[in-house]
mmCIF file of C-alpha atoms in Angstrom:
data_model
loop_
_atom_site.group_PDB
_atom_site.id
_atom_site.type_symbol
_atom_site.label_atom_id
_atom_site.label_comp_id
_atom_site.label_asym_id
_atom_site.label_seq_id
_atom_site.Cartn_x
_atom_site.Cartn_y
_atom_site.Cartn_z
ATOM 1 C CA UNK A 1 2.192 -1.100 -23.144
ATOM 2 C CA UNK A 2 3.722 2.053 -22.295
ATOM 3 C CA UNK A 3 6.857 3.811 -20.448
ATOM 4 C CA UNK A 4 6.528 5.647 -17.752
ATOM 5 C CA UNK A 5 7.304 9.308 -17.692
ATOM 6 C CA UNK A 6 8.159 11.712 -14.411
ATOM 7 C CA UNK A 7 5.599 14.159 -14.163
ATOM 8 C CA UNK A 8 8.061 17.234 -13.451
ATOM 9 C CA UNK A 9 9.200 14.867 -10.712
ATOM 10 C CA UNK A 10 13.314 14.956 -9.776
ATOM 11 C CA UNK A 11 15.587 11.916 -11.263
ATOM 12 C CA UNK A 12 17.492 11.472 -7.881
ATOM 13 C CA UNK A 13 15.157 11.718 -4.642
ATOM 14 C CA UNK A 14 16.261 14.316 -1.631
ATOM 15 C CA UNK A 15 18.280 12.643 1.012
ATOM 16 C CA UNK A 16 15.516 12.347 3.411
ATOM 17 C CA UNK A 17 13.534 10.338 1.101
ATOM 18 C CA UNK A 18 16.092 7.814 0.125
ATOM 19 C CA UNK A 19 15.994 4.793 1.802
ATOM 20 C CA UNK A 20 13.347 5.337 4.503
ATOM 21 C CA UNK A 21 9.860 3.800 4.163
ATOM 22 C CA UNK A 22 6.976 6.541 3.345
ATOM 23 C CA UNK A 23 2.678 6.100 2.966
ATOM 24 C CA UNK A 24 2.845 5.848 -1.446
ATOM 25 C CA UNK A 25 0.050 6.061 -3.102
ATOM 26 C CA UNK A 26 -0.944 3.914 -6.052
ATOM 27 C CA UNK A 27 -4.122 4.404 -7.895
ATOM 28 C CA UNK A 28 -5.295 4.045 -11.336
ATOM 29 C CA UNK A 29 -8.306 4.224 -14.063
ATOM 30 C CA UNK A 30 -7.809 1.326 -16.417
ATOM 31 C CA UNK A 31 -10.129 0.648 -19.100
ATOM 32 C CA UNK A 32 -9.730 -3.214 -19.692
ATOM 33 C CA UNK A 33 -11.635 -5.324 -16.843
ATOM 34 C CA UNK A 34 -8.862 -8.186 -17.049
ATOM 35 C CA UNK A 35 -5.809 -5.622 -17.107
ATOM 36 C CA UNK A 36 -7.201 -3.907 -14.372
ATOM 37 C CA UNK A 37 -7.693 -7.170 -12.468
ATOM 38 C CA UNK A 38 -3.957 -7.999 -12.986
ATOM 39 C CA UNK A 39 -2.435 -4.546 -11.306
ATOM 40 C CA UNK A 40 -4.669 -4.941 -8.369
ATOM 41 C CA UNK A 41 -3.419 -8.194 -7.543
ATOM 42 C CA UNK A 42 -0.047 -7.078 -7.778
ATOM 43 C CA UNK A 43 -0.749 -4.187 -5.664
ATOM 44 C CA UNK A 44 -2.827 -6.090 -3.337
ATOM 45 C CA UNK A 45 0.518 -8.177 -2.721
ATOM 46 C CA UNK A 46 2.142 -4.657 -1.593
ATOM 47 C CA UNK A 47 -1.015 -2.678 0.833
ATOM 48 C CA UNK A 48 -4.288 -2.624 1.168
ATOM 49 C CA UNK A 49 -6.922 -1.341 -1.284
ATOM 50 C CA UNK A 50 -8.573 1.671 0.505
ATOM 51 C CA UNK A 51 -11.141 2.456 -2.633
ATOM 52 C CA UNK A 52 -11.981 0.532 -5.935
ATOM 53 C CA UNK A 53 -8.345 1.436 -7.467
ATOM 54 C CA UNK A 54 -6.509 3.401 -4.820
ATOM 55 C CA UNK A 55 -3.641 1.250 -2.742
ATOM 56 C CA UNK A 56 -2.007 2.303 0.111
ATOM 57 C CA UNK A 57 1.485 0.508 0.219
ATOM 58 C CA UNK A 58 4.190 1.579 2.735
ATOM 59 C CA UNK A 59 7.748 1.237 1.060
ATOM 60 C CA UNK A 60 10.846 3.155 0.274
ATOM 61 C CA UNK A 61 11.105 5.201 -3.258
ATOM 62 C CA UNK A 62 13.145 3.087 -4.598
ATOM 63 C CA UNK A 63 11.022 -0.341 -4.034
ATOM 64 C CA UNK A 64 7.806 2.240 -5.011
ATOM 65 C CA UNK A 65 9.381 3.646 -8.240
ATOM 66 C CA UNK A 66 10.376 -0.010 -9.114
ATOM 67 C CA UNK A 67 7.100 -1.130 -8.723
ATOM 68 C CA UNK A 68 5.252 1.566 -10.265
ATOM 69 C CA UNK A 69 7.737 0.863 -13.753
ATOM 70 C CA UNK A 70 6.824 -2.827 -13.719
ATOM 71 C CA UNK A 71 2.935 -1.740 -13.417
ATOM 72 C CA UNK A 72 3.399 0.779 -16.312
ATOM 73 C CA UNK A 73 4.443 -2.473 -18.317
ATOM 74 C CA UNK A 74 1.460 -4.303 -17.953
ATOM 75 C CA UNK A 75 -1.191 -0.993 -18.783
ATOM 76 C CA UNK A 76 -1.877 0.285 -22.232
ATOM 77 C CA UNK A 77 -1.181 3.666 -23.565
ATOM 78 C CA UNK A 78 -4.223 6.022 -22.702
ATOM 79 C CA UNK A 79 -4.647 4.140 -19.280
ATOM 80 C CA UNK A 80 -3.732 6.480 -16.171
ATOM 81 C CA UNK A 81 -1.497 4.945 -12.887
ATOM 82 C CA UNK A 82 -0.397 7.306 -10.606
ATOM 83 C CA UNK A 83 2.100 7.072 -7.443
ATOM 84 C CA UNK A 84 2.300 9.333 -4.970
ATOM 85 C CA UNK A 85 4.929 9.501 -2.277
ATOM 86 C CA UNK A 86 3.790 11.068 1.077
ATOM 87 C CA UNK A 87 6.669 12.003 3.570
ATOM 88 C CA UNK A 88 5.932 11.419 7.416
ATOM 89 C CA UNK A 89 4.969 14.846 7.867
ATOM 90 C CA UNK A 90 2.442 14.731 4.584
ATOM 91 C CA UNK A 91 0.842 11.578 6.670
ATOM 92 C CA UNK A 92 0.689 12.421 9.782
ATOM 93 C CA UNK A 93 -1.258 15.503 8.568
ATOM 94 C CA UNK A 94 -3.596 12.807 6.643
ATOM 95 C CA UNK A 95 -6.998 12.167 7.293
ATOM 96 C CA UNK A 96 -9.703 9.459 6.897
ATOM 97 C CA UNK A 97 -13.111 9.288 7.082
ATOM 98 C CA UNK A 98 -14.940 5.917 6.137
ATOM 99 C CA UNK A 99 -13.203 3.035 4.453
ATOM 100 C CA UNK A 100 -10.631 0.688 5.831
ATOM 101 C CA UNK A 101 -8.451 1.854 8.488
ATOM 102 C CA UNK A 102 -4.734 0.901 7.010
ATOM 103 C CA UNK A 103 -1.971 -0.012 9.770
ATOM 104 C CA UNK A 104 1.199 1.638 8.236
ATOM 105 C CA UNK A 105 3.501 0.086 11.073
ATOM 106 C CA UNK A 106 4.315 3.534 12.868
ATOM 107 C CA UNK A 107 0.721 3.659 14.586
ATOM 108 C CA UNK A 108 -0.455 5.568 11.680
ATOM 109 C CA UNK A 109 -4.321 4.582 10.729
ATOM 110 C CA UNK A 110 -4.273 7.016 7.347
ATOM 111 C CA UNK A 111 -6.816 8.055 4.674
#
């Protein structure tokens, strides 16, 4: 198992960010089959798979960077998870072609 580590990312979120649901992106390239079964059912309990191991989830940063430390937990060191956090702007600039049209709550149909 390993720790999670900001990728240049700040410690405390700006204001706008804080607090306020946003689209976050989870996705990941695991090597073991039954490790890689166990964070998509976690992540399946938070949004909606839009591709083999990319989750859309719609959450604040807080509940987000939470979740992404307790994923980190359960993947081994050389395994990739990422998170992305797209502000309302970022998403409403999104698109989607294909796939599984995601309802976000706002009226948003993203990615």
């Amino acid at each position: 198992m390993w720790k999670a580590v900001p990728n240049s990312s700040p410690t405390v979120w700006p204001i706008e960010m804080a607090g306020r649901e946003h689209l976050v992106v989870f996705c990941y390239d695991i090597t073991k089959n039954g490790m890689r079964q166990s964070v998509s059912a976690v992540l399946e309990r938070f949004g909606t798979r839009v591709q083999g191991s990319v989750f859309e989830c719609r959450m604040d940063v807080e509940k987000a960077r939470f979740l992404h430390e307790q994923l980190c937990l359960m993947v081994d060191e050389g395994d990739s998870l990422r998170m992305y956090v797209v502000p309302a702007d970022g998403a409403r600039q999104s698109l989607q072609a294909g796939g599984v049209d995601v309802d976000l709550g706002d009226g948003y149909f993203l990615l």
